[in-house]
Amino acid sequence: MSLFTIGGKPQPFPELRPDLRVEPLDRPAPELHWREVRNGFSRLQIGDHTMWTMYDPPDWRLTYLMDVHMIGKVELHGVEGLELQDDEYDHERDWQVSRSWTFIAATAEQGRWLGTDRRRRGVRVLRTFLDEGFDDDWGSFALVLRDTGRFARQADGALAQRHTPDDPDDRAGVLGMAKLTVGERKFECVHVIDVPAQPTERDALMECFVRPDDGRLIICRRYNGRLWGHGNKVYADRGPWDEHLPDAQRLVVDGVPFIHWYDCLGHIAVGVDPDDYAISSS
């Protein structure tokens, strides 16, 4: 039974997350040309249409869906970029759609968030890269990633970082190749870990699986350091994340444990065709 409709059609994603399985592959990862909005599934080209979802523990039920159209060009403070129209469907808003816009610039090697246009308590709020703190929240990201040997898997499954001069100035690095199974669908992906070079308990980590032949993100998984968001009133009802999610999977990097929070699945992961859903400009 559909929870809500998009373009007059029932939303197409499964209400419960399909089973996920990851198996490392013993072969080197190719140079990855990941020409998408980092962890956002959208290709950096006009006309792209992407849909992705979020699934939360403990029952891994669908809680959020994003329907994104790359609608055209934009210029902010003299910098040219692309404009994304983001339609958000959130269970906390009873699946009522909320529209916002995001602005991205891209060169051959790097992407950069230029600005955001959101509504907050009925007020339209625009932020750009000239605003204080914007780059701390958004910033830039590499569009080409190479396996420099940054991550080494330990006998206990933990990861240790070994930084080299070849590492890009970027949070993300290549762990290797992996076979990803989503329900009955299988993908061979570059396994990317997005984490600070010197992680702490206040940081977050994204684990990403990107198809190398076309640079498409299939799924990404969010992890929190135990004190991520600590002191933020949004999470005031939650203690440290290892206590809030005591049964969640851990991923340890440089001795810092990260606690698995939620999973994001793109439309490719479950065989959805976004073009079956009409765009609205209202």
Short mmCIF file of N, CA and C in Angstrom, two decimals, residues 12-160:
data_model
loop_
_atom_site.label_atom_id
_atom_site.label_comp_id
_atom_site.label_asym_id
_atom_site.label_seq_id
_atom_site.Cartn_x
_atom_site.Cartn_y
_atom_site.Cartn_z
N PRO A 12 7.19 4.80 -5.59
CA PRO A 12 7.56 3.49 -6.10
C PRO A 12 8.52 2.66 -5.25
N PHE A 13 9.03 3.21 -4.16
CA PHE A 13 10.05 2.50 -3.39
C PHE A 13 9.41 1.53 -2.40
N PRO A 14 10.12 0.44 -2.04
CA PRO A 14 9.60 -0.47 -1.02
C PRO A 14 9.48 0.24 0.32
N GLU A 15 8.43 -0.08 1.08
CA GLU A 15 8.23 0.57 2.37
C GLU A 15 9.22 0.07 3.42
N LEU A 16 9.73 -1.14 3.24
CA LEU A 16 10.79 -1.66 4.09
C LEU A 16 12.05 -1.84 3.26
N ARG A 17 13.16 -1.45 3.80
CA ARG A 17 14.43 -1.54 3.08
C ARG A 17 14.73 -2.98 2.70
N PRO A 18 15.10 -3.23 1.46
CA PRO A 18 15.54 -4.59 1.09
C PRO A 18 16.77 -4.99 1.90
N ASP A 19 17.00 -6.30 2.01
CA ASP A 19 18.21 -6.79 2.67
C ASP A 19 19.44 -6.28 1.92
N LEU A 20 20.45 -5.87 2.67
CA LEU A 20 21.71 -5.39 2.09
C LEU A 20 22.84 -6.32 2.49
N ARG A 21 23.73 -6.60 1.54
CA ARG A 21 24.90 -7.42 1.83
C ARG A 21 26.09 -6.86 1.07
N VAL A 22 27.24 -6.80 1.75
CA VAL A 22 28.46 -6.25 1.16
C VAL A 22 29.56 -7.30 1.27
N GLU A 23 30.19 -7.63 0.14
CA GLU A 23 31.30 -8.58 0.12
C GLU A 23 32.49 -7.92 -0.56
N PRO A 24 33.63 -7.78 0.13
CA PRO A 24 34.82 -7.21 -0.51
C PRO A 24 35.27 -8.06 -1.69
N LEU A 25 35.75 -7.41 -2.75
CA LEU A 25 36.28 -8.09 -3.92
C LEU A 25 37.79 -7.90 -3.96
N ASP A 26 38.51 -8.98 -4.25
CA ASP A 26 39.96 -8.95 -4.22
C ASP A 26 40.52 -8.50 -5.56
N ARG A 27 40.27 -7.24 -5.89
CA ARG A 27 40.89 -6.65 -7.08
C ARG A 27 40.91 -5.13 -6.91
N PRO A 28 41.84 -4.45 -7.57
CA PRO A 28 41.98 -3.01 -7.37
C PRO A 28 40.80 -2.24 -7.95
N ALA A 29 40.50 -1.13 -7.33
CA ALA A 29 39.43 -0.26 -7.82
C ALA A 29 39.98 0.63 -8.94
N PRO A 30 39.20 0.85 -10.00
CA PRO A 30 39.63 1.76 -11.05
C PRO A 30 39.52 3.21 -10.60
N GLU A 31 40.13 4.09 -11.35
CA GLU A 31 39.92 5.52 -11.10
C GLU A 31 38.43 5.82 -11.21
N LEU A 32 37.90 6.47 -10.20
CA LEU A 32 36.45 6.69 -10.13
C LEU A 32 36.11 8.12 -10.53
N HIS A 33 35.33 8.27 -11.60
CA HIS A 33 34.82 9.57 -12.01
C HIS A 33 33.38 9.66 -11.49
N TRP A 34 33.26 10.23 -10.31
CA TRP A 34 31.99 10.28 -9.57
C TRP A 34 31.37 11.66 -9.79
N ARG A 35 30.79 11.87 -10.97
CA ARG A 35 30.29 13.18 -11.34
C ARG A 35 28.84 13.35 -10.91
N GLU A 36 28.67 13.30 -9.61
CA GLU A 36 27.36 13.51 -8.98
C GLU A 36 27.54 14.50 -7.83
N VAL A 37 26.43 15.02 -7.34
CA VAL A 37 26.43 15.77 -6.09
C VAL A 37 26.83 14.78 -5.00
N ARG A 38 27.89 15.06 -4.27
CA ARG A 38 28.42 14.10 -3.31
C ARG A 38 27.33 13.62 -2.34
N ASN A 39 27.16 12.32 -2.29
CA ASN A 39 26.18 11.65 -1.43
C ASN A 39 24.75 12.08 -1.71
N GLY A 40 24.52 12.70 -2.88
CA GLY A 40 23.19 13.21 -3.20
C GLY A 40 22.54 12.56 -4.41
N PHE A 41 23.25 11.63 -5.10
CA PHE A 41 22.71 10.81 -6.17
C PHE A 41 22.49 11.55 -7.49
N SER A 42 22.45 12.88 -7.52
CA SER A 42 22.14 13.61 -8.75
C SER A 42 23.36 13.82 -9.62
N ARG A 43 23.25 13.50 -10.92
CA ARG A 43 24.33 13.78 -11.86
C ARG A 43 24.44 15.27 -12.12
N LEU A 44 25.64 15.72 -12.39
CA LEU A 44 25.89 17.14 -12.59
C LEU A 44 25.68 17.50 -14.06
N GLN A 45 24.43 17.36 -14.51
CA GLN A 45 24.08 17.74 -15.87
C GLN A 45 22.61 18.13 -15.92
N ILE A 46 22.32 19.15 -16.72
CA ILE A 46 20.95 19.65 -16.84
C ILE A 46 20.05 18.55 -17.39
N GLY A 47 18.88 18.44 -16.80
CA GLY A 47 17.90 17.44 -17.22
C GLY A 47 17.92 16.18 -16.40
N ASP A 48 18.93 16.02 -15.53
CA ASP A 48 18.97 14.81 -14.71
C ASP A 48 17.80 14.77 -13.74
N HIS A 49 17.24 13.58 -13.56
CA HIS A 49 16.12 13.38 -12.64
C HIS A 49 16.47 12.17 -11.77
N THR A 50 16.50 12.40 -10.48
CA THR A 50 16.93 11.37 -9.52
C THR A 50 15.92 11.27 -8.39
N MET A 51 15.74 10.05 -7.89
CA MET A 51 14.94 9.83 -6.69
C MET A 51 15.75 8.97 -5.73
N TRP A 52 15.67 9.31 -4.45
CA TRP A 52 16.34 8.48 -3.45
C TRP A 52 15.57 8.53 -2.14
N THR A 53 15.83 7.54 -1.31
CA THR A 53 15.06 7.37 -0.08
C THR A 53 15.96 7.15 1.11
N MET A 54 15.37 7.31 2.30
CA MET A 54 16.06 7.07 3.55
C MET A 54 15.27 6.04 4.35
N TYR A 55 16.00 5.11 4.95
CA TYR A 55 15.40 4.07 5.79
C TYR A 55 16.05 4.12 7.17
N ASP A 56 15.20 4.09 8.22
CA ASP A 56 15.68 4.23 9.59
C ASP A 56 15.49 2.96 10.40
N PRO A 57 16.39 2.73 11.37
CA PRO A 57 16.21 1.62 12.29
C PRO A 57 15.09 1.95 13.30
N PRO A 58 14.56 0.97 14.02
CA PRO A 58 15.04 -0.42 14.06
C PRO A 58 14.42 -1.33 13.00
N ASP A 59 13.30 -0.91 12.39
CA ASP A 59 12.63 -1.80 11.43
C ASP A 59 12.98 -1.48 9.98
N TRP A 60 13.85 -0.47 9.76
CA TRP A 60 14.30 -0.09 8.42
C TRP A 60 13.12 0.22 7.50
N ARG A 61 12.25 1.08 8.03
CA ARG A 61 11.08 1.53 7.31
C ARG A 61 11.39 2.84 6.58
N LEU A 62 10.78 3.03 5.41
CA LEU A 62 10.93 4.26 4.64
C LEU A 62 10.44 5.46 5.46
N THR A 63 11.31 6.47 5.62
CA THR A 63 10.94 7.65 6.40
C THR A 63 11.07 8.94 5.62
N TYR A 64 11.67 8.88 4.43
CA TYR A 64 11.99 10.13 3.72
C TYR A 64 12.25 9.78 2.26
N LEU A 65 11.75 10.63 1.35
CA LEU A 65 12.02 10.45 -0.08
C LEU A 65 12.35 11.81 -0.68
N MET A 66 13.38 11.84 -1.54
CA MET A 66 13.77 13.06 -2.24
C MET A 66 13.63 12.84 -3.74
N ASP A 67 12.92 13.75 -4.39
CA ASP A 67 12.71 13.73 -5.84
C ASP A 67 13.42 14.98 -6.39
N VAL A 68 14.50 14.78 -7.15
CA VAL A 68 15.40 15.88 -7.50
C VAL A 68 15.51 16.03 -9.01
N HIS A 69 15.32 17.27 -9.49
CA HIS A 69 15.50 17.60 -10.90
C HIS A 69 16.59 18.65 -11.04
N MET A 70 17.53 18.40 -11.96
CA MET A 70 18.54 19.40 -12.29
C MET A 70 17.94 20.28 -13.39
N ILE A 71 17.43 21.46 -13.00
CA ILE A 71 16.54 22.18 -13.90
C ILE A 71 17.21 23.23 -14.78
N GLY A 72 18.45 23.63 -14.48
CA GLY A 72 19.07 24.62 -15.35
C GLY A 72 20.31 25.23 -14.74
N LYS A 73 20.77 26.32 -15.38
CA LYS A 73 21.97 27.01 -14.93
C LYS A 73 21.61 28.13 -13.96
N VAL A 74 22.62 28.51 -13.17
CA VAL A 74 22.44 29.59 -12.21
C VAL A 74 23.78 30.31 -12.06
N GLU A 75 23.74 31.56 -11.60
CA GLU A 75 24.97 32.29 -11.29
C GLU A 75 24.82 32.93 -9.92
N LEU A 76 25.75 32.66 -9.03
CA LEU A 76 25.77 33.23 -7.69
C LEU A 76 27.09 33.95 -7.48
N HIS A 77 27.01 35.23 -7.18
CA HIS A 77 28.21 36.04 -6.91
C HIS A 77 29.27 35.85 -8.00
N GLY A 78 28.81 35.81 -9.24
CA GLY A 78 29.72 35.71 -10.37
C GLY A 78 30.21 34.31 -10.69
N VAL A 79 29.74 33.31 -9.95
CA VAL A 79 30.17 31.93 -10.19
C VAL A 79 29.02 31.17 -10.85
N GLU A 80 29.29 30.53 -11.98
CA GLU A 80 28.26 29.77 -12.67
C GLU A 80 28.10 28.39 -12.06
N GLY A 81 26.86 27.91 -12.05
CA GLY A 81 26.60 26.60 -11.50
C GLY A 81 25.30 26.02 -12.04
N LEU A 82 24.82 25.00 -11.36
CA LEU A 82 23.60 24.29 -11.72
C LEU A 82 22.59 24.40 -10.60
N GLU A 83 21.30 24.40 -10.99
CA GLU A 83 20.21 24.54 -10.02
C GLU A 83 19.44 23.23 -9.88
N LEU A 84 19.35 22.76 -8.65
CA LEU A 84 18.58 21.55 -8.35
C LEU A 84 17.28 21.94 -7.68
N GLN A 85 16.18 21.38 -8.15
CA GLN A 85 14.89 21.52 -7.48
C GLN A 85 14.67 20.25 -6.67
N ASP A 86 14.55 20.42 -5.35
CA ASP A 86 14.45 19.30 -4.43
C ASP A 86 13.04 19.22 -3.85
N ASP A 87 12.32 18.15 -4.12
CA ASP A 87 11.01 17.90 -3.53
C ASP A 87 11.15 16.83 -2.46
N GLU A 88 10.92 17.22 -1.19
CA GLU A 88 11.12 16.33 -0.06
C GLU A 88 9.78 15.83 0.47
N TYR A 89 9.71 14.53 0.70
CA TYR A 89 8.55 13.89 1.32
C TYR A 89 9.04 13.25 2.61
N ASP A 90 8.49 13.71 3.74
CA ASP A 90 9.01 13.31 5.06
C ASP A 90 7.85 12.78 5.91
N HIS A 91 8.06 11.63 6.53
CA HIS A 91 7.00 11.07 7.37
C HIS A 91 6.66 11.99 8.54
N GLU A 92 7.63 12.80 9.00
CA GLU A 92 7.37 13.71 10.12
C GLU A 92 6.45 14.86 9.72
N ARG A 93 6.30 15.10 8.41
CA ARG A 93 5.34 16.11 7.90
C ARG A 93 4.15 15.43 7.25
N ASP A 94 3.89 14.17 7.64
CA ASP A 94 2.77 13.41 7.10
C ASP A 94 2.84 13.32 5.58
N TRP A 95 4.07 13.24 5.06
CA TRP A 95 4.35 13.04 3.64
C TRP A 95 3.90 14.21 2.76
N GLN A 96 3.69 15.38 3.36
CA GLN A 96 3.39 16.56 2.55
C GLN A 96 4.68 17.08 1.92
N VAL A 97 4.64 17.36 0.62
CA VAL A 97 5.85 17.73 -0.09
C VAL A 97 6.33 19.12 0.33
N SER A 98 7.65 19.24 0.45
CA SER A 98 8.29 20.52 0.75
C SER A 98 9.35 20.76 -0.32
N ARG A 99 9.30 21.91 -0.95
CA ARG A 99 10.21 22.20 -2.07
C ARG A 99 11.32 23.14 -1.64
N SER A 100 12.54 22.85 -2.11
CA SER A 100 13.68 23.73 -1.87
C SER A 100 14.60 23.66 -3.09
N TRP A 101 15.67 24.45 -3.05
CA TRP A 101 16.60 24.49 -4.17
C TRP A 101 18.03 24.46 -3.65
N THR A 102 18.90 23.84 -4.42
CA THR A 102 20.31 23.75 -4.10
C THR A 102 21.12 24.14 -5.34
N PHE A 103 22.25 24.82 -5.13
CA PHE A 103 23.05 25.33 -6.24
C PHE A 103 24.47 24.77 -6.15
N ILE A 104 24.95 24.19 -7.26
CA ILE A 104 26.22 23.48 -7.29
C ILE A 104 27.06 23.95 -8.47
N ALA A 105 28.36 24.13 -8.24
CA ALA A 105 29.30 24.41 -9.34
C ALA A 105 30.18 23.19 -9.54
N ALA A 106 30.67 23.00 -10.78
CA ALA A 106 31.52 21.84 -11.05
C ALA A 106 32.56 22.18 -12.11
N THR A 107 33.79 21.74 -11.86
CA THR A 107 34.85 21.77 -12.86
C THR A 107 35.15 20.32 -13.23
N ALA A 108 36.23 20.09 -13.96
CA ALA A 108 36.58 18.73 -14.34
C ALA A 108 36.94 17.88 -13.13
N GLU A 109 37.51 18.50 -12.09
CA GLU A 109 38.02 17.73 -10.96
C GLU A 109 37.26 17.94 -9.67
N GLN A 110 36.44 19.00 -9.58
CA GLN A 110 35.88 19.34 -8.27
C GLN A 110 34.46 19.89 -8.38
N GLY A 111 33.63 19.53 -7.40
CA GLY A 111 32.31 20.12 -7.24
C GLY A 111 32.30 21.00 -6.00
N ARG A 112 31.34 21.95 -5.98
CA ARG A 112 31.26 22.87 -4.84
C ARG A 112 29.83 23.32 -4.66
N TRP A 113 29.35 23.28 -3.42
CA TRP A 113 28.04 23.85 -3.12
C TRP A 113 28.15 25.38 -3.12
N LEU A 114 27.28 26.02 -3.92
CA LEU A 114 27.27 27.48 -4.00
C LEU A 114 26.24 28.11 -3.09
N GLY A 115 25.11 27.42 -2.88
CA GLY A 115 24.08 28.02 -2.06
C GLY A 115 22.90 27.08 -1.85
N THR A 116 22.04 27.48 -0.92
CA THR A 116 20.80 26.74 -0.64
C THR A 116 19.66 27.73 -0.49
N ASP A 117 18.47 27.29 -0.86
CA ASP A 117 17.26 28.10 -0.77
C ASP A 117 16.21 27.23 -0.08
N ARG A 118 15.93 27.53 1.19
CA ARG A 118 15.05 26.70 2.01
C ARG A 118 13.95 27.56 2.64
N ARG A 119 12.92 26.90 3.12
CA ARG A 119 11.91 27.57 3.93
C ARG A 119 12.02 27.09 5.36
N ARG A 120 12.04 28.07 6.27
CA ARG A 120 12.15 27.77 7.69
C ARG A 120 11.05 28.51 8.43
N ARG A 121 10.11 27.74 8.95
CA ARG A 121 8.94 28.31 9.64
C ARG A 121 8.23 29.34 8.77
N GLY A 122 8.09 28.99 7.49
CA GLY A 122 7.35 29.83 6.56
C GLY A 122 8.15 30.96 5.95
N VAL A 123 9.43 31.10 6.32
CA VAL A 123 10.27 32.17 5.82
C VAL A 123 11.29 31.58 4.85
N ARG A 124 11.45 32.22 3.70
CA ARG A 124 12.42 31.76 2.73
C ARG A 124 13.82 32.20 3.16
N VAL A 125 14.74 31.22 3.29
CA VAL A 125 16.09 31.49 3.78
C VAL A 125 17.09 31.10 2.70
N LEU A 126 17.87 32.07 2.22
CA LEU A 126 18.90 31.82 1.22
C LEU A 126 20.27 31.96 1.87
N ARG A 127 21.13 30.98 1.62
CA ARG A 127 22.52 31.03 2.09
C ARG A 127 23.43 30.76 0.90
N THR A 128 24.59 31.42 0.88
CA THR A 128 25.55 31.21 -0.20
C THR A 128 26.94 31.02 0.39
N PHE A 129 27.88 30.71 -0.49
CA PHE A 129 29.25 30.44 -0.06
C PHE A 129 29.93 31.67 0.53
N LEU A 130 29.33 32.86 0.39
CA LEU A 130 29.90 34.05 1.03
C LEU A 130 29.43 34.21 2.47
N ASP A 131 28.43 33.44 2.89
CA ASP A 131 27.94 33.53 4.26
C ASP A 131 28.88 32.80 5.22
N GLU A 132 29.06 33.39 6.38
CA GLU A 132 29.94 32.79 7.39
C GLU A 132 29.43 31.40 7.77
N GLY A 133 30.33 30.45 7.78
CA GLY A 133 29.99 29.09 8.19
C GLY A 133 29.40 28.21 7.10
N PHE A 134 29.11 28.79 5.91
CA PHE A 134 28.48 27.98 4.86
C PHE A 134 29.39 26.83 4.43
N ASP A 135 30.66 27.13 4.17
CA ASP A 135 31.57 26.09 3.70
C ASP A 135 31.83 25.04 4.78
N ASP A 136 31.69 25.41 6.04
CA ASP A 136 31.83 24.41 7.10
C ASP A 136 30.72 23.38 7.00
N ASP A 137 29.52 23.82 6.61
CA ASP A 137 28.38 22.91 6.48
C ASP A 137 28.37 22.20 5.13
N TRP A 138 28.88 22.86 4.07
CA TRP A 138 28.74 22.33 2.72
C TRP A 138 30.11 22.12 2.07
N GLY A 139 30.74 23.18 1.58
CA GLY A 139 32.11 23.06 1.07
C GLY A 139 32.20 22.47 -0.32
N SER A 140 33.34 21.79 -0.59
CA SER A 140 33.62 21.25 -1.92
C SER A 140 33.94 19.76 -1.82
N PHE A 141 34.05 19.12 -3.00
CA PHE A 141 34.29 17.67 -3.02
C PHE A 141 34.94 17.30 -4.34
N ALA A 142 35.81 16.28 -4.30
CA ALA A 142 36.50 15.80 -5.49
C ALA A 142 35.54 15.03 -6.38
N LEU A 143 35.68 15.19 -7.68
CA LEU A 143 34.88 14.45 -8.65
C LEU A 143 35.64 13.27 -9.24
N VAL A 144 36.92 13.17 -8.92
CA VAL A 144 37.73 12.03 -9.34
C VAL A 144 38.43 11.49 -8.09
N LEU A 145 38.25 10.19 -7.83
CA LEU A 145 38.88 9.54 -6.68
C LEU A 145 39.73 8.37 -7.17
N ARG A 146 40.90 8.25 -6.57
CA ARG A 146 41.82 7.16 -6.91
C ARG A 146 42.16 6.39 -5.64
N ASP A 147 42.40 5.10 -5.81
CA ASP A 147 42.78 4.27 -4.66
C ASP A 147 44.26 4.50 -4.36
N THR A 148 44.55 5.31 -3.35
CA THR A 148 45.92 5.63 -2.97
C THR A 148 46.41 4.76 -1.82
N GLY A 149 45.59 3.79 -1.40
CA GLY A 149 45.96 2.97 -0.26
C GLY A 149 45.71 3.66 1.07
N ARG A 150 44.84 4.67 1.06
CA ARG A 150 44.59 5.44 2.29
C ARG A 150 44.04 4.57 3.41
N PHE A 151 43.15 3.64 3.09
CA PHE A 151 42.52 2.82 4.13
C PHE A 151 43.10 1.41 4.13
N ALA A 152 43.46 0.92 5.31
CA ALA A 152 43.92 -0.46 5.47
C ALA A 152 42.98 -1.15 6.45
N ARG A 153 42.45 -2.31 6.03
CA ARG A 153 41.55 -3.06 6.89
C ARG A 153 42.36 -3.92 7.86
N GLN A 154 42.03 -3.81 9.13
CA GLN A 154 42.72 -4.56 10.17
C GLN A 154 42.09 -5.95 10.35
N ALA A 155 42.77 -6.81 11.09
CA ALA A 155 42.28 -8.18 11.29
C ALA A 155 40.92 -8.22 11.95
N ASP A 156 40.61 -7.22 12.79
CA ASP A 156 39.32 -7.19 13.48
C ASP A 156 38.24 -6.46 12.69
N GLY A 157 38.54 -6.06 11.44
CA GLY A 157 37.56 -5.37 10.60
C GLY A 157 37.65 -3.86 10.69
N ALA A 158 38.39 -3.32 11.65
CA ALA A 158 38.54 -1.88 11.77
C ALA A 158 39.40 -1.35 10.62
N LEU A 159 39.31 -0.03 10.39
CA LEU A 159 40.09 0.62 9.36
C LEU A 159 41.13 1.54 9.98
N ALA A 160 42.31 1.55 9.37
CA ALA A 160 43.36 2.50 9.75
C ALA A 160 43.70 3.32 8.53
#
